[in-house]
Short mmCIF file of C-alpha atoms and ligand atoms in Angstrom, two decimals:
data_model
loop_
_atom_site.label_atom_id
_atom_site.label_comp_id
_atom_site.label_asym_id
_atom_site.label_seq_id
_atom_site.Cartn_x
_atom_site.Cartn_y
_atom_site.Cartn_z
CA MET A 1 87.54 -62.27 172.61
CA ARG A 2 86.37 -65.49 174.46
CA GLY A 3 85.14 -68.40 172.24
CA LEU A 4 82.12 -70.14 171.06
CA SER A 5 80.26 -72.92 172.82
CA GLN A 6 81.28 -76.27 171.53
CA ARG A 7 77.61 -77.00 171.01
CA VAL A 8 77.43 -74.20 168.09
CA LYS A 9 80.91 -75.04 167.04
CA GLY A 10 79.75 -78.65 166.19
CA MET A 11 76.68 -77.54 164.32
CA LYS A 12 76.65 -77.03 160.72
CA PRO A 13 74.45 -74.15 158.96
CA SER A 14 71.56 -75.25 156.95
CA ALA A 15 72.89 -76.01 153.39
CA THR A 16 69.56 -75.61 152.04
CA VAL A 17 69.33 -72.16 153.51
CA ALA A 18 72.89 -71.25 152.51
CA VAL A 19 72.63 -72.32 148.76
CA ASN A 20 69.44 -70.52 148.46
CA ALA A 21 70.75 -67.47 149.84
CA LYS A 22 73.73 -67.57 147.59
CA ALA A 23 71.40 -68.28 144.52
CA LEU A 24 69.41 -65.16 145.50
CA GLU A 25 72.80 -63.07 145.87
CA LEU A 26 74.27 -64.15 142.40
CA ARG A 27 70.81 -63.23 141.25
CA ARG A 28 70.79 -60.06 142.55
CA GLN A 29 74.39 -59.24 141.17
CA GLY A 30 72.71 -59.76 137.53
CA VAL A 31 74.30 -63.41 137.20
CA ASP A 32 71.90 -65.29 134.64
CA LEU A 33 70.93 -67.99 137.11
CA VAL A 34 68.24 -70.88 137.18
CA ALA A 35 67.98 -71.63 140.83
CA LEU A 36 66.46 -75.24 141.82
CA THR A 37 67.38 -74.50 145.05
CA ALA A 38 64.88 -73.23 147.05
CA GLY A 39 62.65 -75.35 149.04
CA GLU A 40 59.35 -73.02 148.66
CA PRO A 41 56.56 -72.74 146.37
CA ASP A 42 57.13 -69.82 144.16
CA PHE A 43 53.29 -68.90 143.97
CA ASP A 44 52.27 -66.13 146.31
CA THR A 45 50.14 -66.60 149.39
CA PRO A 46 46.39 -66.90 148.44
CA GLU A 47 44.53 -63.53 148.52
CA HIS A 48 42.13 -64.83 151.19
CA VAL A 49 44.80 -65.24 153.38
CA LYS A 50 46.62 -61.97 153.04
CA GLU A 51 43.15 -60.49 153.30
CA ALA A 52 42.72 -62.17 157.04
CA ALA A 53 46.20 -60.83 158.20
CA ARG A 54 45.14 -57.34 156.91
CA ARG A 55 41.89 -57.67 159.00
CA ALA A 56 44.09 -59.02 162.11
CA LEU A 57 46.30 -55.79 161.95
CA ALA A 58 43.15 -53.70 161.44
CA GLN A 59 41.56 -54.80 164.28
CA GLY A 60 44.84 -54.41 166.55
CA LYS A 61 45.47 -58.20 166.95
CA THR A 62 49.31 -57.12 167.74
CA LYS A 63 50.12 -58.67 170.71
CA TYR A 64 51.81 -61.46 172.43
CA ALA A 65 49.89 -65.01 171.87
CA PRO A 66 50.09 -67.79 174.24
CA PRO A 67 53.23 -69.77 173.89
CA ALA A 68 51.27 -72.95 172.50
CA GLY A 69 49.27 -70.32 170.13
CA ILE A 70 46.04 -68.35 170.18
CA PRO A 71 43.40 -70.61 171.17
CA GLU A 72 41.11 -70.15 167.97
CA LEU A 73 44.07 -71.90 166.00
CA ARG A 74 44.64 -74.66 168.09
CA GLU A 75 40.91 -75.59 168.09
CA ALA A 76 40.98 -75.59 164.11
CA LEU A 77 44.31 -77.72 164.21
CA ALA A 78 42.57 -80.12 166.42
CA GLU A 79 39.89 -80.07 163.72
CA LYS A 80 42.09 -80.33 160.77
CA PHE A 81 44.00 -83.02 162.31
CA ARG A 82 40.65 -84.89 162.99
CA ARG A 83 39.23 -84.05 159.71
CA GLU A 84 42.72 -84.55 157.44
CA ASN A 85 44.58 -87.08 159.20
CA SER A 86 41.99 -89.38 161.25
CA LEU A 87 43.80 -88.17 164.54
CA ALA A 88 41.75 -87.69 167.60
CA ILE A 89 43.50 -84.82 168.89
CA ALA A 90 42.10 -82.32 171.44
CA PRO A 91 43.08 -78.50 171.33
CA ASP A 92 45.57 -78.55 174.36
CA GLN A 93 47.23 -81.26 172.20
CA THR A 94 48.21 -78.93 169.52
CA ILE A 95 50.98 -76.29 169.14
CA VAL A 96 51.82 -73.32 167.17
CA THR A 97 55.38 -73.03 166.04
CA VAL A 98 57.62 -70.34 164.50
CA GLY A 99 57.92 -72.52 161.14
CA GLY A 100 57.88 -76.17 161.22
CA LYS A 101 61.68 -76.04 161.69
CA GLN A 102 60.52 -74.73 165.51
CA ALA A 103 58.42 -77.51 166.20
CA LEU A 104 61.07 -80.09 165.44
CA PHE A 105 63.57 -78.29 167.62
CA ASN A 106 61.46 -77.72 170.38
CA LEU A 107 60.68 -81.18 170.27
CA PHE A 108 64.07 -82.68 170.19
CA GLN A 109 64.95 -80.10 173.33
CA ALA A 110 61.94 -81.50 175.13
CA ILE A 111 61.99 -85.51 174.59
CA LEU A 112 66.38 -85.94 174.40
CA ASP A 113 68.67 -86.59 177.00
CA PRO A 114 72.71 -86.65 176.43
CA GLY A 115 73.35 -89.72 174.51
CA ASP A 116 69.70 -90.79 173.48
CA GLU A 117 69.63 -91.97 169.67
CA VAL A 118 67.32 -90.59 167.26
CA ILE A 119 67.04 -92.64 163.87
CA VAL A 120 66.88 -90.61 160.84
CA LEU A 121 66.15 -92.19 157.37
CA ALA A 122 68.92 -91.36 154.74
CA PRO A 123 68.69 -89.31 152.62
CA TYR A 124 67.06 -86.96 155.42
CA TRP A 125 66.71 -83.20 155.54
CA VAL A 126 69.93 -81.83 156.53
CA SER A 127 68.43 -79.99 159.93
CA TYR A 128 67.01 -83.49 161.66
CA PRO A 129 70.66 -84.69 162.66
CA GLU A 130 71.66 -81.20 163.23
CA MET A 131 68.68 -80.61 165.65
CA VAL A 132 69.34 -83.92 167.01
CA ARG A 133 72.62 -83.18 168.09
CA PHE A 134 72.09 -79.74 169.36
CA ALA A 135 69.79 -81.33 171.79
CA GLY A 136 72.73 -83.50 173.02
CA GLY A 137 71.02 -86.56 171.13
CA VAL A 138 72.98 -88.81 168.69
CA PRO A 139 71.41 -89.46 165.07
CA VAL A 140 71.84 -92.89 163.62
CA GLU A 141 71.34 -93.27 159.93
CA VAL A 142 69.45 -95.96 158.07
CA GLU A 143 69.56 -96.04 154.64
CA THR A 144 66.73 -95.60 152.23
CA LEU A 145 67.82 -96.58 148.94
CA PRO A 146 67.22 -95.51 145.28
CA GLU A 147 66.60 -99.17 143.64
CA GLU A 148 63.81 -99.26 146.77
CA GLY A 149 62.14 -95.95 145.66
CA PHE A 150 63.80 -94.81 148.81
CA VAL A 151 61.12 -96.25 150.59
CA PRO A 152 62.29 -97.60 154.13
CA ASP A 153 62.36 -101.09 155.03
CA PRO A 154 61.23 -101.62 158.45
CA GLU A 155 63.32 -104.53 158.89
CA ARG A 156 66.58 -102.40 158.58
CA VAL A 157 64.71 -99.79 160.72
CA LYS A 158 64.47 -102.39 163.29
CA ARG A 159 68.24 -103.56 163.40
CA ALA A 160 69.22 -99.94 164.48
CA ILE A 161 67.28 -100.03 167.48
CA THR A 162 68.91 -100.29 170.91
CA ALA A 163 67.82 -99.64 174.17
CA ARG A 164 69.00 -95.72 173.76
CA THR A 165 66.66 -95.11 170.86
CA LYS A 166 64.33 -92.43 171.76
CA ALA A 167 62.62 -91.43 168.51
CA LEU A 168 62.36 -92.49 164.85
CA VAL A 169 61.89 -89.34 162.24
CA VAL A 170 59.82 -90.35 159.51
CA ASN A 171 59.05 -87.53 156.46
CA SER A 172 56.49 -88.65 153.82
CA PRO A 173 56.07 -87.22 151.37
CA ASN A 174 60.12 -86.89 151.27
CA ASN A 175 62.31 -84.22 151.22
CA PRO A 176 65.25 -84.60 149.22
CA THR A 177 63.83 -87.89 147.94
CA GLY A 178 60.30 -87.16 146.96
CA ALA A 179 59.31 -90.70 148.11
CA VAL A 180 55.78 -91.09 149.62
CA TYR A 181 55.86 -94.46 151.70
CA PRO A 182 52.95 -96.59 151.66
CA ARG A 183 50.47 -96.99 154.08
CA GLU A 184 52.06 -100.58 154.90
CA VAL A 185 55.51 -99.31 155.75
CA LEU A 186 54.09 -96.35 157.93
CA GLU A 187 51.92 -98.84 159.79
CA ALA A 188 55.13 -101.15 160.48
CA LEU A 189 57.22 -98.18 161.88
CA ALA A 190 54.43 -97.35 163.90
CA ARG A 191 54.29 -100.52 165.30
CA LEU A 192 58.15 -100.71 166.14
CA ALA A 193 57.47 -97.38 168.08
CA LEU A 194 54.92 -99.25 170.09
CA GLU A 195 56.94 -102.45 170.63
CA HIS A 196 60.24 -100.65 171.51
CA ASP A 197 58.61 -97.61 173.38
CA PHE A 198 60.42 -94.49 171.23
CA TYR A 199 58.59 -91.52 169.99
CA LEU A 200 57.74 -91.58 166.21
CA VAL A 201 58.28 -88.03 164.98
CA SER A 202 56.10 -87.78 161.59
CA ASP A 203 57.07 -84.83 159.47
CA GLU A 204 54.13 -84.07 157.21
CA ILE A 205 54.67 -80.84 155.70
CA TYR A 206 54.49 -81.85 152.24
CA GLU A 207 51.09 -84.19 152.92
CA HIS A 208 49.11 -82.29 150.35
CA LEU A 209 51.51 -82.63 147.53
CA ILE A 210 51.09 -85.96 146.51
CA TYR A 211 51.02 -86.81 142.74
CA GLU A 212 50.66 -90.83 143.02
CA GLY A 213 49.89 -92.60 146.52
CA GLU A 214 47.94 -91.49 149.39
CA HIS A 215 48.71 -89.65 152.49
CA PHE A 216 48.75 -91.58 155.80
CA SER A 217 49.30 -90.19 159.15
CA PRO A 218 50.93 -93.20 161.37
CA GLY A 219 50.04 -91.20 164.65
CA GLN A 220 46.70 -93.03 163.87
CA LEU A 221 48.38 -96.27 165.02
CA ALA A 222 50.55 -95.02 167.73
CA PRO A 223 48.55 -91.96 169.39
CA GLU A 224 50.50 -91.88 172.68
CA HIS A 225 53.73 -92.04 170.59
CA THR A 226 53.41 -89.90 167.51
CA ILE A 227 54.33 -86.12 167.35
CA THR A 228 52.84 -84.91 163.96
CA VAL A 229 54.64 -81.74 162.83
CA ASN A 230 53.14 -79.84 159.89
CA GLY A 231 52.81 -76.02 158.64
CA ALA A 232 51.45 -73.52 156.80
CA ALA A 233 54.43 -73.07 154.43
CA LYS A 234 53.81 -75.72 151.64
CA ALA A 235 50.34 -76.15 151.54
CA PHE A 236 49.50 -72.38 151.42
CA ALA A 237 52.93 -70.74 149.74
CA MET A 238 53.33 -69.32 153.45
CA THR A 239 57.07 -70.19 153.80
CA GLY A 240 57.91 -66.31 155.12
CA TRP A 241 54.96 -66.33 157.63
CA ARG A 242 56.79 -68.70 159.81
CA ILE A 243 53.87 -71.05 161.18
CA GLY A 244 54.43 -74.38 161.79
CA TYR A 245 52.35 -76.66 164.07
CA ALA A 246 52.57 -80.04 165.86
CA CYS A 247 50.44 -82.51 168.18
CA GLY A 248 51.11 -85.35 170.14
CA PRO A 249 50.71 -86.65 173.54
CA LYS A 250 49.48 -83.45 176.02
CA ALA A 251 53.02 -83.73 178.36
CA VAL A 252 55.27 -83.47 175.15
CA ILE A 253 53.27 -80.55 173.67
CA LYS A 254 53.41 -78.69 177.16
CA ALA A 255 57.24 -78.92 177.14
CA MET A 256 57.47 -77.93 173.43
CA ALA A 257 55.49 -74.83 174.78
CA ASP A 258 57.59 -74.15 177.70
CA VAL A 259 60.75 -74.14 175.43
CA SER A 260 58.69 -71.61 173.35
CA SER A 261 57.99 -69.52 176.21
CA GLN A 262 61.64 -69.22 177.26
CA SER A 263 63.00 -68.54 173.30
CA THR A 264 60.45 -66.96 171.04
CA THR A 265 57.28 -66.51 173.43
CA SER A 266 54.71 -67.34 170.78
CA PRO A 267 54.79 -67.30 167.09
CA ASP A 268 53.34 -63.90 165.02
CA THR A 269 50.25 -63.03 165.91
CA ILE A 270 49.04 -61.60 162.73
CA ALA A 271 50.47 -64.71 160.96
CA GLN A 272 48.35 -67.05 163.32
CA TRP A 273 45.27 -65.07 162.21
CA ALA A 274 46.24 -65.58 158.94
CA THR A 275 46.63 -69.12 159.01
CA LEU A 276 43.05 -69.59 160.99
CA GLU A 277 42.00 -68.55 157.50
CA ALA A 278 43.82 -71.06 155.70
CA LEU A 279 42.45 -73.67 157.52
CA THR A 280 38.89 -72.95 158.33
CA ASN A 281 38.12 -71.41 154.68
CA GLN A 282 38.24 -74.91 153.29
CA GLU A 283 36.58 -73.98 149.98
CA ALA A 284 38.93 -71.32 148.85
CA SER A 285 42.26 -73.36 150.58
CA ARG A 286 41.51 -76.65 148.44
CA ALA A 287 41.36 -74.73 145.28
CA PHE A 288 44.37 -73.18 145.66
CA ILE A 289 46.02 -76.57 146.94
CA GLU A 290 44.88 -78.20 143.82
CA MET A 291 45.93 -75.68 141.58
CA ALA A 292 49.20 -75.71 142.94
CA ARG A 293 49.36 -79.75 142.92
CA GLU A 294 48.70 -79.97 139.46
CA ALA A 295 51.08 -77.07 138.52
CA TYR A 296 54.12 -79.25 140.08
CA ARG A 297 52.97 -82.39 138.71
CA ARG A 298 53.07 -80.91 135.36
CA ARG A 299 56.46 -79.37 136.30
CA ARG A 300 57.81 -82.89 137.57
CA ASP A 301 56.85 -84.77 134.58
CA LEU A 302 58.29 -82.04 132.11
CA LEU A 303 61.73 -82.30 134.46
CA LEU A 304 61.92 -85.98 134.25
CA LYS A 305 61.21 -86.40 130.78
CA GLY A 306 63.74 -84.04 130.09
CA LEU A 307 66.34 -85.56 132.21
CA SER A 308 65.76 -88.87 130.82
CA GLU A 309 65.86 -87.08 127.19
CA ILE A 310 69.65 -86.16 127.91
CA GLY A 311 70.31 -88.91 129.49
CA LEU A 312 70.52 -88.48 133.34
CA LYS A 313 69.12 -90.76 135.92
CA ALA A 314 66.50 -89.51 138.80
CA VAL A 315 64.33 -91.51 140.60
CA ARG A 316 60.91 -90.54 140.07
CA PRO A 317 59.47 -88.74 142.73
CA SER A 318 55.69 -89.26 143.86
CA GLY A 319 55.36 -86.17 146.41
CA ALA A 320 56.89 -83.00 147.59
CA PHE A 321 58.62 -80.85 144.67
CA TYR A 322 62.23 -82.39 144.97
CA VAL A 323 64.06 -84.81 142.50
CA LEU A 324 67.44 -86.10 143.29
CA LEU A 325 69.65 -86.42 140.37
CA ASP A 326 72.40 -88.91 140.06
CA THR A 327 75.55 -86.76 139.65
CA SER A 328 78.13 -89.21 137.99
CA PRO A 329 77.91 -88.00 134.44
CA PHE A 330 78.94 -84.37 135.57
CA ALA A 331 81.90 -85.23 138.04
CA GLU A 332 83.49 -87.25 140.78
CA ASP A 333 81.08 -85.90 143.38
CA GLU A 334 78.07 -84.14 143.86
CA VAL A 335 80.05 -81.02 145.46
CA LYS A 336 82.25 -80.77 142.17
CA ALA A 337 78.87 -81.48 139.99
CA ALA A 338 76.98 -78.59 141.72
CA GLU A 339 80.00 -76.27 141.12
CA ARG A 340 79.91 -77.29 137.47
CA LEU A 341 76.04 -76.86 137.01
CA LEU A 342 76.51 -73.33 138.94
CA GLU A 343 79.12 -72.10 136.10
CA GLY A 344 76.43 -73.47 133.60
CA GLY A 345 73.85 -71.14 135.13
CA VAL A 346 71.93 -73.66 137.13
CA ALA A 347 72.12 -73.39 141.37
CA VAL A 348 71.43 -76.88 142.65
CA VAL A 349 72.00 -77.78 146.11
CA PRO A 350 74.67 -80.60 146.41
CA GLY A 351 73.34 -83.91 148.31
CA THR A 352 76.26 -83.87 150.95
CA ASP A 353 74.72 -82.90 154.08
CA PHE A 354 71.33 -84.86 152.92
CA ALA A 355 73.41 -87.89 152.97
CA ALA A 356 72.71 -88.49 149.36
CA PHE A 357 76.14 -88.91 148.12
CA GLY A 358 76.70 -88.66 144.46
CA HIS A 359 72.96 -86.84 144.11
CA VAL A 360 72.27 -82.91 144.09
CA ARG A 361 68.75 -81.68 144.79
CA LEU A 362 66.88 -80.18 142.36
CA SER A 363 63.46 -78.34 143.41
CA TYR A 364 60.70 -78.00 140.67
CA ALA A 365 58.81 -75.35 142.76
CA THR A 366 59.63 -73.16 139.72
CA SER A 367 58.15 -72.24 136.61
CA GLU A 368 57.96 -74.27 133.27
CA GLU A 369 60.21 -71.87 131.76
CA ASN A 370 62.74 -72.01 134.17
CA LEU A 371 62.67 -75.75 134.10
CA ARG A 372 63.21 -75.84 130.32
CA LYS A 373 66.10 -73.48 130.57
CA ALA A 374 67.81 -75.54 133.40
CA LEU A 375 67.26 -78.65 130.79
CA GLU A 376 69.03 -76.98 128.23
CA ARG A 377 71.94 -75.60 130.55
CA PHE A 378 72.42 -79.43 131.88
CA ALA A 379 72.77 -80.66 128.40
CA ARG A 380 74.99 -77.64 127.64
CA VAL A 381 77.53 -78.65 130.23
CA LEU A 382 77.12 -82.41 129.82
CA GLN A 383 78.51 -81.44 126.50
CA ARG A 384 81.72 -80.29 128.21
CA VAL A 385 82.48 -82.69 130.35
N1 LIG B 401 62.73 -77.15 153.87
C1 LIG B 401 62.87 -76.25 152.51
C2 LIG B 401 64.25 -76.81 151.84
O1 LIG B 401 64.70 -78.06 152.33
C3 LIG B 401 63.41 -74.93 153.38
C4 LIG B 401 64.90 -74.33 153.69
C5 LIG B 401 65.13 -75.03 155.25
O2 LIG B 401 64.41 -75.09 155.84
O3 LIG B 401 65.56 -76.22 154.87
O4 LIG B 401 64.75 -76.21 150.99
#
């Protein structure tokens, strides 16, 4: 058989997706496991959104959509970006994609030439560097530190800028650290994009899941340089519907849509009508988001308190639904620690592919009962070390 491409051979499969699939499989086999792996809300999609999908089906809205999305949803997106993010966006500056992931994937395909550098802030979500490399780019890591709450230092970012810098990826609230970047930091990063003429890729998928602090969209300051990426998955518990979206300069959005036209054609039409309901029925959606946010806040507090009671260390997250746990009490590295925890009945994601060495990522998008069980199991594993 002829071999595989160099490009694909150089690509690591997603650790978050792989570890989650493994946890689901173990549970299917009857293993008693608390899975803190999934970066997905455990709530069901709100009923009004599901009803909109049923309506779309009944009305026969089952055909191809334009590559950038149905016009009704693009109008609603422009309105959402204006209303919630203070971004002056026209409908033709928006695109609907197959999850936030395809928005990012298409974006890197659209803006990167071989050797172009993209600054990623470590610890980072596992897929950024892989997508950059897949598009021929070179990820350049800039550290964020636990002692600084994993908030980036714009001076450190500035030192990483070269003539080849094409983009900087920011993700606030952050996966996997839970950091919410202060407005001044995001403003400073937007100024760097303007001064050095590179794109700012702002992944805002967790914008509604903030427990302390406020969300700020840096695209306000650098509209011609910023691509804002978001999606329905985290806000409306719609991970399986695969609807992401983005806005930015018209030429970039058009190029991203061209990539879709030659790959996926368009995202799922029925899911787009459902997302339109999620974005436009503001009263019902706001109630859902607030309910979910309060549940995550309680779970975060329960988890942090429990961890500190058994002597484990974690930087307090202000947003998203992740905690990075220091694994030094469990094992010499995070991979061994994750194995030990799995043997002890808790599935977690080792920090390795996030560049969060010496840490594992816990997702608290699960019930308080599961979190209590996980804490008991952590304590039991610790006793055995
Ligand atoms: N973003 C989520 C996570 O980090 C979902 C899985 C993925 O696409 O990475 O777990």
